Amino acid sequence: MSISTLSLTRFPGSISGLLQVASLLSLLLLLFKAAQFLLHRQWLLKALQQFPSPPPHWFFGHKHQELTPLKEACPAVTHLCHSLYHHADLTSVLAACHYCLCPKKFCPLGSLHQEFHYLSILNCPHSPSLIAHSLMHTTIYDPGYGLLLLNGETWFQHRRMLTPAFHYDILKPYVGIMADSVRVMLDKWEQLIGQDSLEIFQHVSLMTLDTIMKCAFSHQGNIQLERNSKSYIQAVGDMNYLFFSRARNVFHQNDTIYRLTSDGRLFHHACQLAHEHTDQVIRQRKAQLQNERELEKIRKKRHLDFLDILLCAKMENGSSLSDEDLRAEVDTFMFEGLDATASAISWIFYALATHPEHQQKCREEVQSLLGDGASITWDHLDQMPYTTMCIKEALRIYPPVPVVVRDLSTPVIFPDGRSLPKGFMVTLSIYGLHHNPKVWPNPEVFDPSRFAPGSSRHSHSFLPFSGGSRNCIGKQFAMNELKVAVALTLLRFELLPDPTRIPVPMLLPVMKSKNGIHLHLRKLQ
């Protein structure tokens, strides 16, 4: 009895002792992380001493200049760029609260604004940013790794494996498929022409999805007429917005916490919808390849389509792609081929609508080349120089992917002798570069002559598809689709802006408008 009583009296004391030990360990861990952060901060400040900049905040560096509402993001970036270009060519960002709370993603960050910086960064060994890599893998691509997230030798193997899917012999017949998809969209627009202004982004998204499904994934139906396609496009749009929103919220970096939030649940639902669509695409093609006739067609092809390459691929060790990596590659190309291309086409239409004199010059060029547009071929695409100039100028003002983030795998030495150390995370603001008055005089003015044949500019002053070894693998596919869409649309409609609904650009992973892109359409006789 006395032993039992003694044990009970000691039990509370044991709990108290454990709490004291736990508190001490927590305090030591906090001190360790604080010391780790301070040492890293000192290392960062030393690395950035050679780059002059405006006076930073003692805690956030220049981060406080970038923390603006999404709807104000473009004007804020433009204002920031103009102010920084007078003082500096690198913005140091010491996001103390973010990286201290997320030590596994601890990394210094800088924003570069000069074209020679982009040349040095994009041509040196680098990898996707740790933060973007972690967030995208644990949410969008989990459990596989696509070309966007792979590194090193595995990335090189996948890139080399997929490059033949964009050989010009493969891309040539795609022009006819693209034209058919654009005509379906334009036919729908004719039925809606009696309405007020038309929000074009959703229509363009359906068209680009239809195109990518037929060209890269051998789809036989018509996506633009299928109801469930809209839910997929909505899911991709939600993922785009929520991913960016999560990246800006320090408390949402933790996967467990994020899944408990309303945004986290919505993001998970959007990912499920997107993955179900991808899985269905893969299943359908696998089923088709069970047919001996379909297999015989593939054997006779000199170059395979994107999905057929993935399904027939053998890695260097002789193994096929895992189901997870296969889905991740399809997701990557589907998202980019749908969302980024739809963004580019929509903003090009808006730029032409707001500059009618350039729109008319493009129309006259296309009419002289295509007549009534009954047929458009691969050879036509290189015979519309002024239209191409206008497309490129619109991509400069409204880059479809406004920001690229990279982690330096090796130290980088710039041509002027300054350098950045290994482990430095750099945000390459494509939007900022394209609106840099030192790179592009009067950057807000729509001036297609900047891209006139023979005009001189730095090789890395115009990067709508990024640059270097990790540039967009489908950039030629995308440019072909932009030209086809613009040419056929201008033959059928005059594009006019809606002055009551001016688009509000948002710097998301893909450039979007907060209130949509509304245009008036006038049918040409």
Short mmCIF file of C-alpha atoms in Angstrom, two decimals, residues 276-449:
data_model
loop_
_atom_site.label_atom_id
_atom_site.label_comp_id
_atom_site.label_asym_id
_atom_site.label_seq_id
_atom_site.Cartn_x
_atom_site.Cartn_y
_atom_site.Cartn_z
CA GLU A 276 -8.87 12.22 -63.06
CA HIS A 277 -8.82 13.92 -66.46
CA THR A 278 -5.15 13.00 -66.98
CA ASP A 279 -5.70 9.39 -65.88
CA GLN A 280 -8.60 9.08 -68.31
CA VAL A 281 -6.44 10.37 -71.19
CA ILE A 282 -3.73 7.82 -70.39
CA ARG A 283 -6.20 4.94 -69.98
CA GLN A 284 -7.89 5.68 -73.29
CA ARG A 285 -4.62 5.75 -75.20
CA LYS A 286 -3.40 2.55 -73.54
CA ALA A 287 -6.66 0.86 -74.54
CA GLN A 288 -6.22 2.03 -78.13
CA LEU A 289 -2.71 0.61 -78.23
CA GLN A 290 -4.11 -2.81 -77.42
CA ASN A 291 -5.50 -2.77 -80.96
CA GLU A 292 -3.09 -4.33 -83.43
CA ARG A 293 -3.98 -1.83 -86.16
CA GLU A 294 -3.12 1.09 -83.89
CA LEU A 295 0.17 -0.53 -82.94
CA GLU A 296 0.98 -1.00 -86.61
CA LYS A 297 0.38 2.72 -87.23
CA ILE A 298 2.85 3.58 -84.47
CA ARG A 299 5.48 1.20 -85.83
CA LYS A 300 5.28 2.92 -89.22
CA LYS A 301 5.68 6.41 -87.76
CA ARG A 302 9.08 8.03 -88.06
CA HIS A 303 8.31 10.26 -85.07
CA LEU A 304 5.85 9.48 -82.27
CA ASP A 305 3.36 11.82 -80.63
CA PHE A 306 4.02 13.11 -77.11
CA LEU A 307 1.94 10.51 -75.22
CA ASP A 308 3.05 7.60 -77.43
CA ILE A 309 6.68 8.47 -76.67
CA LEU A 310 5.90 8.31 -72.95
CA LEU A 311 4.01 5.02 -73.22
CA CYS A 312 6.69 3.38 -75.36
CA ALA A 313 9.67 4.91 -73.58
CA LYS A 314 12.44 2.85 -72.06
CA MET A 315 14.87 4.52 -69.71
CA GLU A 316 18.60 3.84 -70.00
CA ASN A 317 18.32 1.09 -67.40
CA GLY A 318 15.70 -0.62 -69.55
CA SER A 319 12.72 0.20 -67.33
CA SER A 320 9.56 1.98 -68.45
CA LEU A 321 8.31 5.19 -66.87
CA SER A 322 6.42 4.62 -63.65
CA ASP A 323 2.69 5.40 -63.70
CA GLU A 324 3.35 8.33 -61.36
CA ASP A 325 6.06 9.87 -63.56
CA LEU A 326 3.98 9.24 -66.66
CA ARG A 327 1.06 11.15 -65.17
CA ALA A 328 3.34 13.96 -63.99
CA GLU A 329 4.74 14.43 -67.52
CA VAL A 330 1.23 14.46 -69.01
CA ASP A 331 0.06 16.92 -66.32
CA THR A 332 3.01 19.23 -67.02
CA PHE A 333 2.42 19.39 -70.76
CA MET A 334 -1.36 19.56 -70.34
CA PHE A 335 -1.21 22.47 -67.89
CA GLU A 336 1.30 24.45 -69.94
CA GLY A 337 -0.27 23.63 -73.30
CA LEU A 338 -3.69 24.65 -72.01
CA ASP A 339 -3.22 27.51 -69.57
CA ALA A 340 -0.09 29.34 -70.74
CA THR A 341 -1.09 29.16 -74.41
CA ALA A 342 -4.65 30.31 -73.67
CA SER A 343 -3.24 33.22 -71.68
CA ALA A 344 -0.93 34.21 -74.54
CA ILE A 345 -3.68 34.09 -77.19
CA SER A 346 -6.17 36.01 -75.03
CA TRP A 347 -3.73 38.83 -74.26
CA ILE A 348 -2.66 39.00 -77.92
CA PHE A 349 -6.31 39.47 -78.92
CA TYR A 350 -6.67 42.19 -76.29
CA ALA A 351 -3.49 43.97 -77.47
CA LEU A 352 -4.74 43.93 -81.08
CA ALA A 353 -8.19 45.13 -80.00
CA THR A 354 -6.68 48.15 -78.25
CA HIS A 355 -4.43 48.96 -81.23
CA PRO A 356 -6.73 48.83 -84.25
CA GLU A 357 -4.18 50.23 -86.69
CA HIS A 358 -1.86 47.27 -86.05
CA GLN A 359 -4.79 44.87 -86.09
CA GLN A 360 -5.76 46.10 -89.58
CA LYS A 361 -2.19 45.74 -90.88
CA CYS A 362 -2.12 42.16 -89.62
CA ARG A 363 -5.51 41.46 -91.22
CA GLU A 364 -4.38 42.81 -94.60
CA GLU A 365 -1.24 40.69 -94.45
CA VAL A 366 -3.20 37.55 -93.61
CA GLN A 367 -5.82 38.25 -96.28
CA SER A 368 -3.15 38.64 -98.96
CA LEU A 369 -1.62 35.34 -97.87
CA LEU A 370 -4.64 33.14 -97.08
CA GLY A 371 -7.52 34.72 -98.98
CA ASP A 372 -10.67 33.47 -97.26
CA GLY A 373 -8.65 31.27 -94.88
CA ALA A 374 -10.07 28.00 -96.18
CA SER A 375 -6.62 26.49 -95.84
CA ILE A 376 -3.61 27.35 -93.68
CA THR A 377 -0.44 25.27 -93.77
CA TRP A 378 2.96 25.03 -92.13
CA ASP A 379 4.54 27.02 -94.97
CA HIS A 380 2.19 29.96 -94.38
CA LEU A 381 3.40 30.48 -90.81
CA ASP A 382 6.74 31.95 -91.87
CA GLN A 383 5.10 34.29 -94.40
CA MET A 384 3.33 36.66 -92.01
CA PRO A 385 6.18 38.82 -90.63
CA TYR A 386 4.09 41.76 -89.41
CA THR A 387 1.61 39.51 -87.62
CA THR A 388 4.54 37.72 -85.98
CA MET A 389 5.96 41.08 -84.88
CA CYS A 390 2.64 42.00 -83.25
CA ILE A 391 2.41 38.60 -81.54
CA LYS A 392 5.89 39.01 -80.07
CA GLU A 393 5.20 42.56 -78.90
CA ALA A 394 2.03 41.37 -77.14
CA LEU A 395 4.05 38.58 -75.50
CA ARG A 396 6.56 41.19 -74.34
CA ILE A 397 3.91 43.33 -72.67
CA TYR A 398 1.89 40.37 -71.37
CA PRO A 399 4.30 37.43 -70.87
CA PRO A 400 2.22 34.26 -70.26
CA VAL A 401 4.62 33.07 -67.52
CA PRO A 402 5.62 36.29 -65.73
CA VAL A 403 8.08 34.86 -63.16
CA VAL A 404 10.62 32.02 -63.15
CA VAL A 405 12.43 30.93 -59.97
CA ARG A 406 15.79 29.14 -59.95
CA ASP A 407 18.21 27.78 -57.33
CA LEU A 408 21.86 28.15 -58.28
CA SER A 409 23.64 24.79 -58.28
CA THR A 410 27.01 26.48 -58.78
CA PRO A 411 28.37 30.00 -58.18
CA VAL A 412 27.60 32.45 -60.99
CA ILE A 413 30.02 35.12 -62.17
CA PHE A 414 28.47 37.92 -64.23
CA PRO A 415 30.28 39.65 -67.13
CA ASP A 416 30.94 42.71 -64.95
CA GLY A 417 32.86 40.58 -62.43
CA ARG A 418 30.21 40.43 -59.71
CA SER A 419 28.93 37.06 -58.57
CA LEU A 420 26.28 35.14 -56.67
CA PRO A 421 27.08 32.10 -54.53
CA LYS A 422 25.84 28.54 -54.85
CA GLY A 423 22.52 27.99 -53.07
CA PHE A 424 21.18 31.44 -53.92
CA MET A 425 17.56 31.46 -55.05
CA VAL A 426 16.84 33.91 -57.83
CA THR A 427 13.47 35.12 -59.10
CA LEU A 428 13.69 35.97 -62.77
CA SER A 429 10.89 38.45 -63.31
CA ILE A 430 10.08 38.04 -67.00
CA TYR A 431 7.43 40.75 -66.61
CA GLY A 432 9.99 43.05 -64.98
CA LEU A 433 12.57 42.38 -67.70
CA HIS A 434 10.04 43.06 -70.47
CA HIS A 435 9.05 46.34 -68.79
CA ASN A 436 12.60 47.49 -67.99
CA PRO A 437 13.09 50.93 -69.61
CA LYS A 438 16.84 50.26 -69.88
CA VAL A 439 16.15 47.16 -71.96
CA TRP A 440 13.03 48.33 -73.79
CA PRO A 441 12.64 52.14 -74.20
CA ASN A 442 9.06 53.26 -73.53
CA PRO A 443 8.16 49.74 -72.39
CA GLU A 444 4.42 50.42 -71.95
CA VAL A 445 4.03 51.46 -75.61
CA PHE A 446 2.84 48.78 -78.05
CA ASP A 447 5.48 48.99 -80.80
CA PRO A 448 5.80 45.90 -83.06
CA SER A 449 8.77 47.47 -84.87
#
